C-alpha positions as a printed NumPy array, in Angstrom:
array([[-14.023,  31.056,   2.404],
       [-13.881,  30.024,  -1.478],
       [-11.656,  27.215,  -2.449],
       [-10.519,  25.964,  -6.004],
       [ -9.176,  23.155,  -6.112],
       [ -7.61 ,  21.841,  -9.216],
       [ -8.467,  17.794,  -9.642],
       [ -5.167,  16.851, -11.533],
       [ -6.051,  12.485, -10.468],
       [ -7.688,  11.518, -13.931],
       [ -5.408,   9.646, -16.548],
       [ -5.81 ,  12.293, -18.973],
       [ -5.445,  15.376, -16.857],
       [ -1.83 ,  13.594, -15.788],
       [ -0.892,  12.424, -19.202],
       [ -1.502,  16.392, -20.237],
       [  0.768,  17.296, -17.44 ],
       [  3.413,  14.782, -18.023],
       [  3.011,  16.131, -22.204],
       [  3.748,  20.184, -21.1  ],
       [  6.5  ,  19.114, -18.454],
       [  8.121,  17.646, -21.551],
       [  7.446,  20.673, -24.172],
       [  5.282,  18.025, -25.875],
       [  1.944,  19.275, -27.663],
       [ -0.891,  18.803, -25.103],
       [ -3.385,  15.547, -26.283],
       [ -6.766,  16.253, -25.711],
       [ -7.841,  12.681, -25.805],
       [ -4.811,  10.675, -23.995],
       [ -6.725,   7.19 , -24.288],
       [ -7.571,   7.315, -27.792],
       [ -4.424,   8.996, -29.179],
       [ -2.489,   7.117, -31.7  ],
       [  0.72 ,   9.207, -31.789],
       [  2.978,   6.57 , -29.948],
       [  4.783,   9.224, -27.839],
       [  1.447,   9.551, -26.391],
       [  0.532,   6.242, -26.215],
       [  4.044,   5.788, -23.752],
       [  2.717,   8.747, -21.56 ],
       [ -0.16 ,   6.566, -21.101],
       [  2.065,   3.505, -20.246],
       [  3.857,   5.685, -18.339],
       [  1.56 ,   6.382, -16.064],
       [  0.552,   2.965, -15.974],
       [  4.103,   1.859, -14.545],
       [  4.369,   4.798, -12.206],
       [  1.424,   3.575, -10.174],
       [  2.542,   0.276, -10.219],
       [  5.878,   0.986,  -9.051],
       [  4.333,   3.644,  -6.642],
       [  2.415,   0.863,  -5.101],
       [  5.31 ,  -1.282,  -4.088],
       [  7.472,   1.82 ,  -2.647],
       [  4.852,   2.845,   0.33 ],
       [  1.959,   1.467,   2.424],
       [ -0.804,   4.633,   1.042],
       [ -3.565,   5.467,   3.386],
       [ -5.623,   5.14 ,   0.036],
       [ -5.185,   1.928,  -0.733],
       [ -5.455,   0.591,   2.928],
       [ -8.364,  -1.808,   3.329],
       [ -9.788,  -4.018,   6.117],
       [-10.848,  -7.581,   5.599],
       [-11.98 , -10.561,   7.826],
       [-12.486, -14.22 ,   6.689],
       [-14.471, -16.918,   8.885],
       [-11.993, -19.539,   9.943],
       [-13.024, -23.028,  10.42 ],
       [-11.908, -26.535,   9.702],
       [-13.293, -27.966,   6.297],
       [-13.867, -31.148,   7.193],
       [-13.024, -30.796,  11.038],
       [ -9.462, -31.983,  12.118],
       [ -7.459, -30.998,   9.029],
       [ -3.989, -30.766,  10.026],
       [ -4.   , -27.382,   7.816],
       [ -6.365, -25.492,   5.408],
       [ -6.374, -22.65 ,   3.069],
       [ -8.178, -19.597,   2.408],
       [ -9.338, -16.871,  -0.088],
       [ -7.612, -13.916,   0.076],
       [ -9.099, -10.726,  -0.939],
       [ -9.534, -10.338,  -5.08 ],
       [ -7.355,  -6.8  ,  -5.053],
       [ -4.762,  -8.152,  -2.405],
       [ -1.855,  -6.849,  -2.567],
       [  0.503,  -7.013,   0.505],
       [ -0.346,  -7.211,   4.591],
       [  0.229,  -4.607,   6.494],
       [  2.361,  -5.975,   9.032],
       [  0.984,  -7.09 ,  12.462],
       [ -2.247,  -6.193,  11.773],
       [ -3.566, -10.032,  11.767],
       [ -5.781, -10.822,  14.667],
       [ -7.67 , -13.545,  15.664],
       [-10.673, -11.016,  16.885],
       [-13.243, -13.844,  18.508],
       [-10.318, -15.199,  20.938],
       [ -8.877, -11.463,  21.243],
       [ -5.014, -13.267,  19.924],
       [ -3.092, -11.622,  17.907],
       [ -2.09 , -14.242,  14.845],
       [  1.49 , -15.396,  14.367],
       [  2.697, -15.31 ,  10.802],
       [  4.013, -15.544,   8.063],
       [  5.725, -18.214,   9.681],
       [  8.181, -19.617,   8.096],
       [  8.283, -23.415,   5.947],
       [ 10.997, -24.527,   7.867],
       [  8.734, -24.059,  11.341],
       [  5.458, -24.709,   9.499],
       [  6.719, -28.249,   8.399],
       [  8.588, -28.931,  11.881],
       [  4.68 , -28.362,  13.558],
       [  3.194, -30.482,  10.827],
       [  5.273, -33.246,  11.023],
       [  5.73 , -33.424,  15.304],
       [  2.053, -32.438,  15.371],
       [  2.615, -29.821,  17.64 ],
       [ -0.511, -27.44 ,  16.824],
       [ -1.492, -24.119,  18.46 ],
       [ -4.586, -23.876,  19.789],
       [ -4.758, -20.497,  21.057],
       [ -4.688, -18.52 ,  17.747],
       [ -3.969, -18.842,  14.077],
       [ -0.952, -19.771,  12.862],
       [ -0.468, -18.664,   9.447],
       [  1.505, -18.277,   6.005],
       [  0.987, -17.292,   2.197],
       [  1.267, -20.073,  -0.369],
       [ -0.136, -19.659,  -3.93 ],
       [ -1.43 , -17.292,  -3.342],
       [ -3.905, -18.325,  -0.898],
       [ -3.674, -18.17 ,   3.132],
       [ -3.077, -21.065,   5.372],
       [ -3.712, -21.674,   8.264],
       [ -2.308, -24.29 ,  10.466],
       [ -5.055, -26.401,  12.781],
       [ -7.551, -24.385,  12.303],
       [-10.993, -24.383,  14.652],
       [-13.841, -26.749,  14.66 ],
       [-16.03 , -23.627,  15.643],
       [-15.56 , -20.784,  13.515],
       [-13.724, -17.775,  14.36 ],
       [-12.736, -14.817,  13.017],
       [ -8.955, -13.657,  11.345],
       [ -8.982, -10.03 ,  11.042],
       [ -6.452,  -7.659,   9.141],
       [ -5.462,  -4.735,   7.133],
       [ -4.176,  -5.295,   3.327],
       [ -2.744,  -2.848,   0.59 ],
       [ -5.674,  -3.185,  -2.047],
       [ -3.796,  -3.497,  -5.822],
       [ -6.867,  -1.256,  -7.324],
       [ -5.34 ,   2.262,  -7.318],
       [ -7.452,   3.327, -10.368],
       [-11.234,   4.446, -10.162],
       [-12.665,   3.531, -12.915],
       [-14.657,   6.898, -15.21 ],
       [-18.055,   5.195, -15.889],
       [-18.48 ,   3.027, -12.477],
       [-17.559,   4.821,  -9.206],
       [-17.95 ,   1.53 ,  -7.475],
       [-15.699,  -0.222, -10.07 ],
       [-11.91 ,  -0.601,  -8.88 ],
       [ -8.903,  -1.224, -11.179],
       [ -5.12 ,  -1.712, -11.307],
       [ -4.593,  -0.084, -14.742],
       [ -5.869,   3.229, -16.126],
       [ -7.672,   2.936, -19.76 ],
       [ -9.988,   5.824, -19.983],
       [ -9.424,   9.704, -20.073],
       [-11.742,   9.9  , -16.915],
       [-10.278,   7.154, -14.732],
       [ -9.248,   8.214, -11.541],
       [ -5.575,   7.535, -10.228],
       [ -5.958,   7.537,  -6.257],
       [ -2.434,   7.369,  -5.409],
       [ -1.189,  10.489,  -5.158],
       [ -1.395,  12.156,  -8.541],
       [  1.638,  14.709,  -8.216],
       [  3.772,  11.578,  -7.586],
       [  2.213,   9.851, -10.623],
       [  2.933,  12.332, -12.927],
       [  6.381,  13.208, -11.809],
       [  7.415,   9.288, -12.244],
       [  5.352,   9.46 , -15.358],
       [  7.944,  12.271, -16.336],
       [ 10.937,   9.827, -15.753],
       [  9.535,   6.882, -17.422],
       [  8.417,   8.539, -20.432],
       [ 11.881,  10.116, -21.176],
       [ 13.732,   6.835, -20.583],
       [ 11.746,   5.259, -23.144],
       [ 12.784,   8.186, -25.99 ],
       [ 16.448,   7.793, -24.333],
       [ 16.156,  11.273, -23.111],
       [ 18.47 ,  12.532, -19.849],
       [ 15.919,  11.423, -17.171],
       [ 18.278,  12.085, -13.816],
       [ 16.739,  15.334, -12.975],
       [ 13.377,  14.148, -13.139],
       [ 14.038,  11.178, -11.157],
       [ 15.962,  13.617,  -8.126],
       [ 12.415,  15.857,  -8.7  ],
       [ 10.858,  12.904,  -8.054],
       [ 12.682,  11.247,  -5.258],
       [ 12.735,  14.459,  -3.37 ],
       [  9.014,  14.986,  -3.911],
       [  8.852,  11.569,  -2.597],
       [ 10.405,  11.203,   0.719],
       [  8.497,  14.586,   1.856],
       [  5.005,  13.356,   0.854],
       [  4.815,  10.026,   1.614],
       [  5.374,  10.717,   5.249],
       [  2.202,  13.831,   4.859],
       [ -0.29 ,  11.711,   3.443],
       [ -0.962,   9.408,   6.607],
       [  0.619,  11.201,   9.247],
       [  2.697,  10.026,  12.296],
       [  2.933,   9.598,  15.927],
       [  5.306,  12.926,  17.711],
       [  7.869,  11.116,  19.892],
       [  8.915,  12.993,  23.539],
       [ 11.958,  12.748,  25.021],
       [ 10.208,  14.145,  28.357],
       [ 10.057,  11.337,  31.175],
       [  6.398,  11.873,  31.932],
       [  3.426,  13.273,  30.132],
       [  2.655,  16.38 ,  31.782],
       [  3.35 ,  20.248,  30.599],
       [  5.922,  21.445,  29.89 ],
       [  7.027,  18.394,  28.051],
       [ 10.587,  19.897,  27.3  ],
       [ 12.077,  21.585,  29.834],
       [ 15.436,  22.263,  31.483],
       [ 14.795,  19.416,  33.744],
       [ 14.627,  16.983,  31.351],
       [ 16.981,  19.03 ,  28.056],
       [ 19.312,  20.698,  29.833],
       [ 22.289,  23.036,  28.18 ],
       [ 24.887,  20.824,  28.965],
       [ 25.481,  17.272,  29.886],
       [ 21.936,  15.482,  27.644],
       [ 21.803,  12.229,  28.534],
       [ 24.482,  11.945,  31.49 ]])
């Protein structure tokens, strides 16, 4: 069965979409135009997808990353670590310490962190952790290394045109790739763009929150909850969702 599939992700293909959605005269090169209304579609898109990035945990930007835990030089009360260069956020209770087989308790907070510092109370067991300049702590950590385990939201959502393996958090050529999703990029695009020219921008943005609570549930997927009692077919039955009396 033939498929074509139109790839609307680069900067300039959404710039061009952004430019007819607004009757305004296509660009053919987005990154190198001079006209400043095109030079805001391109900043436009540029704040979409970092707004976008703070309003959902994508599937695209999900990454996993471990770092080798151990005490530097051995008994330090607490030490920190390197976090990821394109770190953006955790993903919540996704820290583990995977050599014990723990999961990690964090972020906890400065007023517990300095109560176990100062009665020298420290775990053993797993890591205890928080963010602090950026950089991860963690509180007594092992002689022996071991390893802390999680999932982060990467900052990177832009691919960059001449280096597939190159990762960016700002678009800046006509054949940079957005990898959030691009339908939401342009839409937001839309809004931003018109606010800057003072424009009415309130139907775009309900086009665009609309467009967002339905696909930002489709792109990862979720887990179907039952109300059936046990696992077995039928799930829903009379038994268990009768006419009359639910829940009783």
């Amino acid at each position: 069965m033939p498929y074509q599939i139109v790839n609307d992700s680069t900067l300039s293909a959404i710039v061009q979409n952004v430019a007819q959605l607004v009757s305004f005269p296509t660009p053919a090169d987005p990154a190198g135009d001079t006209d400043p209304a095109v030079v805001q579609m391109v900043q436009s898109v540029n704040l979409a997808g970092i707004d976008l990035l703070s309003m959902h945990d994508w599937q695209e930007l999900t990454k996993t990353h471990s770092i080798s835990i151990q005490a530097s030089p051995p008994g330090v009360a607490e030490q920190a670590f390197t976090l990821p260069e394109d770190f953006y956020e955790f993903l919540d209770q996704t820290q583990w310490n995977s050599t014990m087989q723990w999961p990690a308790v964090g972020p906890v907070s400065p007023q517990a962190w300095q109560e176990l510092l100062v009665r020298q109370t420290l775990p053993t067991l797993s890591f205890y952790w928080q963010v602090r300049g950026g950089q991860l702590y963690i509180l007594a950590p092992p002689t022996a290394a071991q390893t802390l385990t999680f999932f982060y939201q990467s900052f990177a959502w832009v691919r960059d045109q001449d280096a597939a393996t190159t990762y960016k958090n700002r678009a800046t050529k006509n054949g940079d790739t957005i990898l959030l999703d691009s339908y939401l990029v342009t839409l937001l695009a839309r809004v931003k763009w018109l606010e800057m020219k003072g424009l009415d921008s309130a139907a775009a943005m309900r086009d665009f929150q609309v467009n967002f609570e339905n696909r930002k549930g489709n792109e990862r997927g979720a887990p179907v909850l039952s109300m059936a009692r046990v696992r077995r077919f039928p799930y829903i039955s009379a038994f268990n969702a009768p006419d009359t009396g639910y829940g009783v």
